[in-house]
């Protein structure tokens, strides 16, 4: 799990890439859950929270850019 402080140190491109990779991983876990091959169901919750963290940081940056403009 990536901490919010670590995510804030990333630039916008790295955040977008991390978001895409996390979403792909979540999709794979959901597919495994549908086929009943999921080992740790808690990983789905962990990934959903990480996606939310990334999106929150992206939103904070967007708002700060709008405020400064």
mmCIF file with all atom_site columns, C-alpha atoms in Angstrom:
data_model
loop_
_atom_site.group_PDB
_atom_site.id
_atom_site.type_symbol
_atom_site.label_atom_id
_atom_site.label_alt_id
_atom_site.label_comp_id
_atom_site.label_asym_id
_atom_site.label_entity_id
_atom_site.label_seq_id
_atom_site.pdbx_PDB_ins_code
_atom_site.Cartn_x
_atom_site.Cartn_y
_atom_site.Cartn_z
_atom_site.occupancy
_atom_site.B_iso_or_equiv
_atom_site.pdbx_formal_charge
_atom_site.auth_seq_id
_atom_site.auth_comp_id
_atom_site.auth_asym_id
_atom_site.auth_atom_id
_atom_site.pdbx_PDB_model_num
ATOM 1  C CA . UNK A 1 1  ? 0.000   0.000   0.000   1.00 0.00 ? 1  UNK A CA 1
ATOM 2  C CA . UNK A 1 2  ? 1.256   3.405   -0.952  1.00 0.00 ? 2  UNK A CA 1
ATOM 3  C CA . UNK A 1 3  ? 1.036   6.173   1.598   1.00 0.00 ? 3  UNK A CA 1
ATOM 4  C CA . UNK A 1 4  ? -0.494  9.506   0.686   1.00 0.00 ? 4  UNK A CA 1
ATOM 5  C CA . UNK A 1 5  ? 2.807   11.270  1.408   1.00 0.00 ? 5  UNK A CA 1
ATOM 6  C CA . UNK A 1 6  ? 4.553   9.019   -1.119  1.00 0.00 ? 6  UNK A CA 1
ATOM 7  C CA . UNK A 1 7  ? 1.854   9.724   -3.692  1.00 0.00 ? 7  UNK A CA 1
ATOM 8  C CA . UNK A 1 8  ? 2.163   13.482  -3.163  1.00 0.00 ? 8  UNK A CA 1
ATOM 9  C CA . UNK A 1 9  ? 5.867   13.272  -4.049  1.00 0.00 ? 9  UNK A CA 1
ATOM 10 C CA . UNK A 1 10 ? 5.005   11.874  -7.499  1.00 0.00 ? 10 UNK A CA 1
ATOM 11 C CA . UNK A 1 11 ? 4.431   14.136  -10.470 1.00 0.00 ? 11 UNK A CA 1
ATOM 12 C CA . UNK A 1 12 ? 1.197   14.138  -12.460 1.00 0.00 ? 12 UNK A CA 1
ATOM 13 C CA . UNK A 1 13 ? 2.362   11.589  -15.020 1.00 0.00 ? 13 UNK A CA 1
ATOM 14 C CA . UNK A 1 14 ? 3.505   9.149   -12.361 1.00 0.00 ? 14 UNK A CA 1
ATOM 15 C CA . UNK A 1 15 ? 0.184   9.518   -10.547 1.00 0.00 ? 15 UNK A CA 1
ATOM 16 C CA . UNK A 1 16 ? -1.765  8.820   -13.723 1.00 0.00 ? 16 UNK A CA 1
ATOM 17 C CA . UNK A 1 17 ? 0.346   5.744   -14.404 1.00 0.00 ? 17 UNK A CA 1
ATOM 18 C CA . UNK A 1 18 ? -0.096  4.506   -10.829 1.00 0.00 ? 18 UNK A CA 1
ATOM 19 C CA . UNK A 1 19 ? -3.851  5.009   -11.155 1.00 0.00 ? 19 UNK A CA 1
ATOM 20 C CA . UNK A 1 20 ? -3.992  3.012   -14.388 1.00 0.00 ? 20 UNK A CA 1
ATOM 21 C CA . UNK A 1 21 ? -1.932  0.169   -12.955 1.00 0.00 ? 21 UNK A CA 1
ATOM 22 C CA . UNK A 1 22 ? -4.007  0.019   -9.793  1.00 0.00 ? 22 UNK A CA 1
ATOM 23 C CA . UNK A 1 23 ? -7.231  -0.012  -11.789 1.00 0.00 ? 23 UNK A CA 1
ATOM 24 C CA . UNK A 1 24 ? -5.904  -2.867  -13.947 1.00 0.00 ? 24 UNK A CA 1
ATOM 25 C CA . UNK A 1 25 ? -4.956  -4.821  -10.845 1.00 0.00 ? 25 UNK A CA 1
ATOM 26 C CA . UNK A 1 26 ? -8.397  -4.221  -9.330  1.00 0.00 ? 26 UNK A CA 1
ATOM 27 C CA . UNK A 1 27 ? -10.035 -5.460  -12.531 1.00 0.00 ? 27 UNK A CA 1
ATOM 28 C CA . UNK A 1 28 ? -7.967  -8.645  -12.392 1.00 0.00 ? 28 UNK A CA 1
ATOM 29 C CA . UNK A 1 29 ? -8.904  -9.219  -8.755  1.00 0.00 ? 29 UNK A CA 1
ATOM 30 C CA . UNK A 1 30 ? -12.588 -8.696  -9.519  1.00 0.00 ? 30 UNK A CA 1
ATOM 31 C CA . UNK A 1 31 ? -12.301 -11.200 -12.341 1.00 0.00 ? 31 UNK A CA 1
ATOM 32 C CA . UNK A 1 32 ? -10.675 -13.698 -9.988  1.00 0.00 ? 32 UNK A CA 1
ATOM 33 C CA . UNK A 1 33 ? -13.448 -13.102 -7.467  1.00 0.00 ? 33 UNK A CA 1
ATOM 34 C CA . UNK A 1 34 ? -16.065 -13.803 -10.119 1.00 0.00 ? 34 UNK A CA 1
ATOM 35 C CA . UNK A 1 35 ? -14.394 -17.088 -11.024 1.00 0.00 ? 35 UNK A CA 1
ATOM 36 C CA . UNK A 1 36 ? -13.927 -17.961 -7.326  1.00 0.00 ? 36 UNK A CA 1
ATOM 37 C CA . UNK A 1 37 ? -10.127 -18.016 -7.495  1.00 0.00 ? 37 UNK A CA 1
ATOM 38 C CA . UNK A 1 38 ? -9.466  -15.039 -5.250  1.00 0.00 ? 38 UNK A CA 1
ATOM 39 C CA . UNK A 1 39 ? -6.992  -15.789 -2.462  1.00 0.00 ? 39 UNK A CA 1
ATOM 40 C CA . UNK A 1 40 ? -7.318  -12.645 -0.370  1.00 0.00 ? 40 UNK A CA 1
ATOM 41 C CA . UNK A 1 41 ? -10.596 -10.703 -0.690  1.00 0.00 ? 41 UNK A CA 1
ATOM 42 C CA . UNK A 1 42 ? -9.113  -7.908  1.421   1.00 0.00 ? 42 UNK A CA 1
ATOM 43 C CA . UNK A 1 43 ? -6.922  -6.927  -1.537  1.00 0.00 ? 43 UNK A CA 1
ATOM 44 C CA . UNK A 1 44 ? -9.975  -5.555  -3.350  1.00 0.00 ? 44 UNK A CA 1
ATOM 45 C CA . UNK A 1 45 ? -10.659 -3.155  -0.476  1.00 0.00 ? 45 UNK A CA 1
ATOM 46 C CA . UNK A 1 46 ? -6.991  -2.176  -0.324  1.00 0.00 ? 46 UNK A CA 1
ATOM 47 C CA . UNK A 1 47 ? -6.888  -1.346  -4.042  1.00 0.00 ? 47 UNK A CA 1
ATOM 48 C CA . UNK A 1 48 ? -10.140 0.598   -3.921  1.00 0.00 ? 48 UNK A CA 1
ATOM 49 C CA . UNK A 1 49 ? -8.713  2.749   -1.143  1.00 0.00 ? 49 UNK A CA 1
ATOM 50 C CA . UNK A 1 50 ? -5.469  3.290   -3.035  1.00 0.00 ? 50 UNK A CA 1
ATOM 51 C CA . UNK A 1 51 ? -7.421  4.398   -6.123  1.00 0.00 ? 51 UNK A CA 1
ATOM 52 C CA . UNK A 1 52 ? -9.367  6.820   -3.934  1.00 0.00 ? 52 UNK A CA 1
ATOM 53 C CA . UNK A 1 53 ? -6.121  8.224   -2.500  1.00 0.00 ? 53 UNK A CA 1
ATOM 54 C CA . UNK A 1 54 ? -4.679  8.801   -5.966  1.00 0.00 ? 54 UNK A CA 1
ATOM 55 C CA . UNK A 1 55 ? -7.856  10.437  -7.230  1.00 0.00 ? 55 UNK A CA 1
ATOM 56 C CA . UNK A 1 56 ? -8.030  12.656  -4.146  1.00 0.00 ? 56 UNK A CA 1
ATOM 57 C CA . UNK A 1 57 ? -4.482  13.899  -4.688  1.00 0.00 ? 57 UNK A CA 1
ATOM 58 C CA . UNK A 1 58 ? -5.187  14.530  -8.369  1.00 0.00 ? 58 UNK A CA 1
ATOM 59 C CA . UNK A 1 59 ? -8.303  16.510  -7.415  1.00 0.00 ? 59 UNK A CA 1
ATOM 60 C CA . UNK A 1 60 ? -6.365  18.541  -4.844  1.00 0.00 ? 60 UNK A CA 1
ATOM 61 C CA . UNK A 1 61 ? -3.836  19.471  -7.514  1.00 0.00 ? 61 UNK A CA 1
ATOM 62 C CA . UNK A 1 62 ? -6.572  20.441  -9.981  1.00 0.00 ? 62 UNK A CA 1
ATOM 63 C CA . UNK A 1 63 ? -8.229  22.672  -7.399  1.00 0.00 ? 63 UNK A CA 1
ATOM 64 C CA . UNK A 1 64 ? -4.957  24.341  -6.474  1.00 0.00 ? 64 UNK A CA 1
ATOM 65 C CA . UNK A 1 65 ? -4.279  25.074  -10.156 1.00 0.00 ? 65 UNK A CA 1
ATOM 66 C CA . UNK A 1 66 ? -7.736  26.592  -10.576 1.00 0.00 ? 66 UNK A CA 1
ATOM 67 C CA . UNK A 1 67 ? -7.284  28.661  -7.431  1.00 0.00 ? 67 UNK A CA 1
ATOM 68 C CA . UNK A 1 68 ? -3.921  30.019  -8.616  1.00 0.00 ? 68 UNK A CA 1
ATOM 69 C CA . UNK A 1 69 ? -5.165  30.815  -12.124 1.00 0.00 ? 69 UNK A CA 1
#
